[in-house]
mmCIF file with all atom_site columns, C-alpha atoms in Angstrom:
data_model
loop_
_atom_site.group_PDB
_atom_site.id
_atom_site.type_symbol
_atom_site.label_atom_id
_atom_site.label_alt_id
_atom_site.label_comp_id
_atom_site.label_asym_id
_atom_site.label_entity_id
_atom_site.label_seq_id
_atom_site.pdbx_PDB_ins_code
_atom_site.Cartn_x
_atom_site.Cartn_y
_atom_site.Cartn_z
_atom_site.occupancy
_atom_site.B_iso_or_equiv
_atom_site.pdbx_formal_charge
_atom_site.auth_seq_id
_atom_site.auth_comp_id
_atom_site.auth_asym_id
_atom_site.auth_atom_id
_atom_site.pdbx_PDB_model_num
ATOM 1  C CA . MET U 1 1  ? -115.612 20.133 77.727  1.00 74.00 ? 67  MET U CA 1
ATOM 2  C CA . ALA U 1 2  ? -112.935 21.414 80.157  1.00 84.00 ? 68  ALA U CA 1
ATOM 3  C CA . ASN U 1 3  ? -112.627 25.024 80.845  1.00 87.00 ? 69  ASN U CA 1
ATOM 4  C CA . ALA U 1 4  ? -109.604 26.636 78.835  1.00 87.00 ? 70  ALA U CA 1
ATOM 5  C CA . PHE U 1 5  ? -108.306 27.424 82.103  1.00 87.00 ? 71  PHE U CA 1
ATOM 6  C CA . LYS U 1 6  ? -109.670 27.696 85.840  1.00 92.00 ? 72  LYS U CA 1
ATOM 7  C CA . LEU U 1 7  ? -108.261 29.332 88.740  1.00 93.00 ? 73  LEU U CA 1
ATOM 8  C CA . THR U 1 8  ? -109.182 28.253 92.061  1.00 94.00 ? 74  THR U CA 1
ATOM 9  C CA . ASN U 1 9  ? -108.358 30.059 95.154  1.00 95.00 ? 75  ASN U CA 1
ATOM 10 C CA . LEU U 1 10 ? -105.184 31.428 93.571  1.00 93.00 ? 76  LEU U CA 1
ATOM 11 C CA . THR U 1 11 ? -102.975 33.262 96.112  1.00 94.00 ? 77  THR U CA 1
ATOM 12 C CA . LYS U 1 12 ? -98.922  34.865 95.731  1.00 94.00 ? 78  LYS U CA 1
ATOM 13 C CA . THR U 1 13 ? -97.385  36.842 98.472  1.00 94.00 ? 79  THR U CA 1
ATOM 14 C CA . PHE U 1 14 ? -94.290  39.220 98.002  1.00 91.00 ? 80  PHE U CA 1
ATOM 15 C CA . SER U 1 15 ? -92.986  41.443 100.818 1.00 89.00 ? 81  SER U CA 1
ATOM 16 C CA . GLU U 1 16 ? -95.931  44.033 100.291 1.00 89.00 ? 82  GLU U CA 1
ATOM 17 C CA . PHE U 1 17 ? -98.167  42.762 97.857  1.00 90.00 ? 83  PHE U CA 1
ATOM 18 C CA . GLN U 1 18 ? -100.835 40.138 98.184  1.00 93.00 ? 84  GLN U CA 1
ATOM 19 C CA . LEU U 1 19 ? -102.513 38.611 95.159  1.00 92.00 ? 85  LEU U CA 1
ATOM 20 C CA . GLY U 1 20 ? -106.026 36.461 95.750  1.00 87.00 ? 86  GLY U CA 1
ATOM 21 C CA . PRO U 1 21 ? -107.584 34.505 96.442  1.00 94.00 ? 87  PRO U CA 1
ATOM 22 C CA . LEU U 1 22 ? -108.601 34.617 92.779  1.00 93.00 ? 88  LEU U CA 1
ATOM 23 C CA . ASN U 1 23 ? -111.285 32.463 91.414  1.00 96.00 ? 89  ASN U CA 1
ATOM 24 C CA . LEU U 1 24 ? -111.387 32.760 87.213  1.00 93.00 ? 90  LEU U CA 1
ATOM 25 C CA . GLU U 1 25 ? -112.681 30.052 84.726  1.00 94.00 ? 91  GLU U CA 1
ATOM 26 C CA . LEU U 1 26 ? -112.610 30.689 80.865  1.00 91.00 ? 92  LEU U CA 1
ATOM 27 C CA . GLU U 1 27 ? -114.118 28.661 78.471  1.00 90.00 ? 93  GLU U CA 1
ATOM 28 C CA . PRO U 1 28 ? -112.505 27.695 75.165  1.00 88.00 ? 94  PRO U CA 1
ATOM 29 C CA . GLY U 1 29 ? -113.441 30.432 72.234  1.00 87.00 ? 95  GLY U CA 1
ATOM 30 C CA . THR U 1 30 ? -114.011 32.943 74.953  1.00 87.00 ? 96  THR U CA 1
ATOM 31 C CA . VAL U 1 31 ? -112.157 36.239 74.762  1.00 87.00 ? 97  VAL U CA 1
ATOM 32 C CA . LEU U 1 32 ? -111.003 37.790 78.159  1.00 86.00 ? 98  LEU U CA 1
ATOM 33 C CA . GLY U 1 33 ? -109.809 41.351 78.944  1.00 90.00 ? 99  GLY U CA 1
ATOM 34 C CA . TYR U 1 34 ? -107.785 41.402 82.120  1.00 88.00 ? 100 TYR U CA 1
ATOM 35 C CA . ILE U 1 35 ? -108.014 44.926 82.721  1.00 92.00 ? 101 ILE U CA 1
ATOM 36 C CA . ARG U 1 36 ? -106.712 46.231 86.073  1.00 91.00 ? 102 ARG U CA 1
ATOM 37 C CA . PRO U 1 37 ? -104.727 49.146 87.622  1.00 92.00 ? 103 PRO U CA 1
ATOM 38 C CA . ASN U 1 38 ? -100.754 49.089 87.473  1.00 93.00 ? 104 ASN U CA 1
ATOM 39 C CA . GLY U 1 39 ? -99.804  46.733 90.148  1.00 88.00 ? 105 GLY U CA 1
ATOM 40 C CA . SER U 1 40 ? -102.667 44.812 90.592  1.00 90.00 ? 106 SER U CA 1
ATOM 41 C CA . GLY U 1 41 ? -101.206 41.644 89.917  1.00 90.00 ? 107 GLY U CA 1
ATOM 42 C CA . LYS U 1 42 ? -102.111 40.999 86.122  1.00 91.00 ? 108 LYS U CA 1
ATOM 43 C CA . THR U 1 43 ? -98.234  39.522 85.107  1.00 90.00 ? 109 THR U CA 1
ATOM 44 C CA . THR U 1 44 ? -98.233  37.637 88.664  1.00 91.00 ? 110 THR U CA 1
ATOM 45 C CA . THR U 1 45 ? -101.556 36.189 87.808  1.00 91.00 ? 111 THR U CA 1
ATOM 46 C CA . MET U 1 46 ? -100.299 35.053 84.202  1.00 88.00 ? 112 MET U CA 1
ATOM 47 C CA . HIS U 1 47 ? -97.186  33.758 85.444  1.00 87.00 ? 113 HIS U CA 1
ATOM 48 C CA . CYS U 1 48 ? -98.540  31.575 88.104  1.00 87.00 ? 114 CYS U CA 1
ATOM 49 C CA . MET U 1 49 ? -101.191 30.081 85.459  1.00 85.00 ? 115 MET U CA 1
ATOM 50 C CA . VAL U 1 50 ? -98.351  29.122 83.032  1.00 81.00 ? 116 VAL U CA 1
ATOM 51 C CA . GLY U 1 51 ? -95.835  27.958 85.637  1.00 80.00 ? 117 GLY U CA 1
ATOM 52 C CA . LEU U 1 52 ? -93.245  30.627 85.570  1.00 82.00 ? 118 LEU U CA 1
ATOM 53 C CA . VAL U 1 53 ? -93.912  31.736 89.466  1.00 86.00 ? 119 VAL U CA 1
ATOM 54 C CA . ARG U 1 54 ? -94.938  29.150 91.899  1.00 86.00 ? 120 ARG U CA 1
ATOM 55 C CA . SER U 1 55 ? -98.085  30.304 93.618  1.00 88.00 ? 121 SER U CA 1
ATOM 56 C CA . ASP U 1 56 ? -98.352  30.368 97.357  1.00 91.00 ? 122 ASP U CA 1
ATOM 57 C CA . GLY U 1 57 ? -101.850 28.496 97.407  1.00 91.00 ? 123 GLY U CA 1
ATOM 58 C CA . GLY U 1 58 ? -104.676 27.700 95.215  1.00 91.00 ? 124 GLY U CA 1
ATOM 59 C CA . GLU U 1 59 ? -104.792 25.452 91.986  1.00 90.00 ? 125 GLU U CA 1
ATOM 60 C CA . VAL U 1 60 ? -104.368 26.254 88.206  1.00 89.00 ? 126 VAL U CA 1
ATOM 61 C CA . GLU U 1 61 ? -105.992 23.859 85.719  1.00 89.00 ? 127 GLU U CA 1
ATOM 62 C CA . ILE U 1 62 ? -105.359 24.447 81.567  1.00 85.00 ? 128 ILE U CA 1
ATOM 63 C CA . PHE U 1 63 ? -107.868 22.340 79.673  1.00 85.00 ? 129 PHE U CA 1
ATOM 64 C CA . GLY U 1 64 ? -108.842 20.139 82.661  1.00 87.00 ? 130 GLY U CA 1
ATOM 65 C CA . ARG U 1 65 ? -105.194 19.545 83.457  1.00 84.00 ? 131 ARG U CA 1
ATOM 66 C CA . PRO U 1 66 ? -103.389 20.372 86.749  1.00 85.00 ? 132 PRO U CA 1
ATOM 67 C CA . ASN U 1 67 ? -100.672 22.687 86.118  1.00 79.00 ? 133 ASN U CA 1
ATOM 68 C CA . ASP U 1 68 ? -97.408  20.711 87.492  1.00 70.00 ? 134 ASP U CA 1
ATOM 69 C CA . LEU U 1 69 ? -94.637  22.931 88.073  1.00 62.00 ? 135 LEU U CA 1
ATOM 70 C CA . THR U 1 70 ? -92.586  20.212 88.158  1.00 63.00 ? 136 THR U CA 1
ATOM 71 C CA . LYS U 1 71 ? -92.750  20.070 84.072  1.00 65.00 ? 137 LYS U CA 1
ATOM 72 C CA . PRO U 1 72 ? -92.157  22.758 81.428  1.00 60.00 ? 138 PRO U CA 1
ATOM 73 C CA . PRO U 1 73 ? -94.174  25.710 81.390  1.00 57.00 ? 139 PRO U CA 1
ATOM 74 C CA . VAL U 1 74 ? -97.716  25.047 80.145  1.00 53.00 ? 140 VAL U CA 1
ATOM 75 C CA . PHE U 1 75 ? -97.422  27.536 77.316  1.00 50.00 ? 141 PHE U CA 1
ATOM 76 C CA . CYS U 1 76 ? -94.668  25.462 75.816  1.00 48.00 ? 142 CYS U CA 1
ATOM 77 C CA . TRP U 1 77 ? -96.509  22.102 75.490  1.00 45.00 ? 143 TRP U CA 1
ATOM 78 C CA . LEU U 1 78 ? -100.077 23.667 74.501  1.00 47.00 ? 144 LEU U CA 1
ATOM 79 C CA . ALA U 1 79 ? -99.054  26.292 72.634  1.00 49.00 ? 145 ALA U CA 1
ATOM 80 C CA . LEU U 1 80 ? -100.763 29.009 74.299  1.00 52.00 ? 146 LEU U CA 1
ATOM 81 C CA . SER U 1 81 ? -100.041 32.605 74.211  1.00 54.00 ? 147 SER U CA 1
ATOM 82 C CA . PHE U 1 82 ? -100.593 35.402 76.436  1.00 55.00 ? 148 PHE U CA 1
ATOM 83 C CA . TRP U 1 83 ? -100.209 39.114 75.502  1.00 54.00 ? 149 TRP U CA 1
ATOM 84 C CA . GLU U 1 84 ? -99.941  42.331 77.867  1.00 52.00 ? 150 GLU U CA 1
#
């Protein structure tokens, strides 16, 4: 079975902030607490995962499928939910 999601060398750079490279895998049915200090890139990571923000590098897979930014955000067609 494919991972619920897989991040491989995910990077995103803003003027004074750099996220990554970040590698993370989560198996289906697993609960993850993504706890970090304010400004550490938690929301940016989630936005890159669902296609709301284009990453600068790396790959995002949701249930084994690449996140294609030319299609609607992944949470719409897979009914995934992310909470902060």
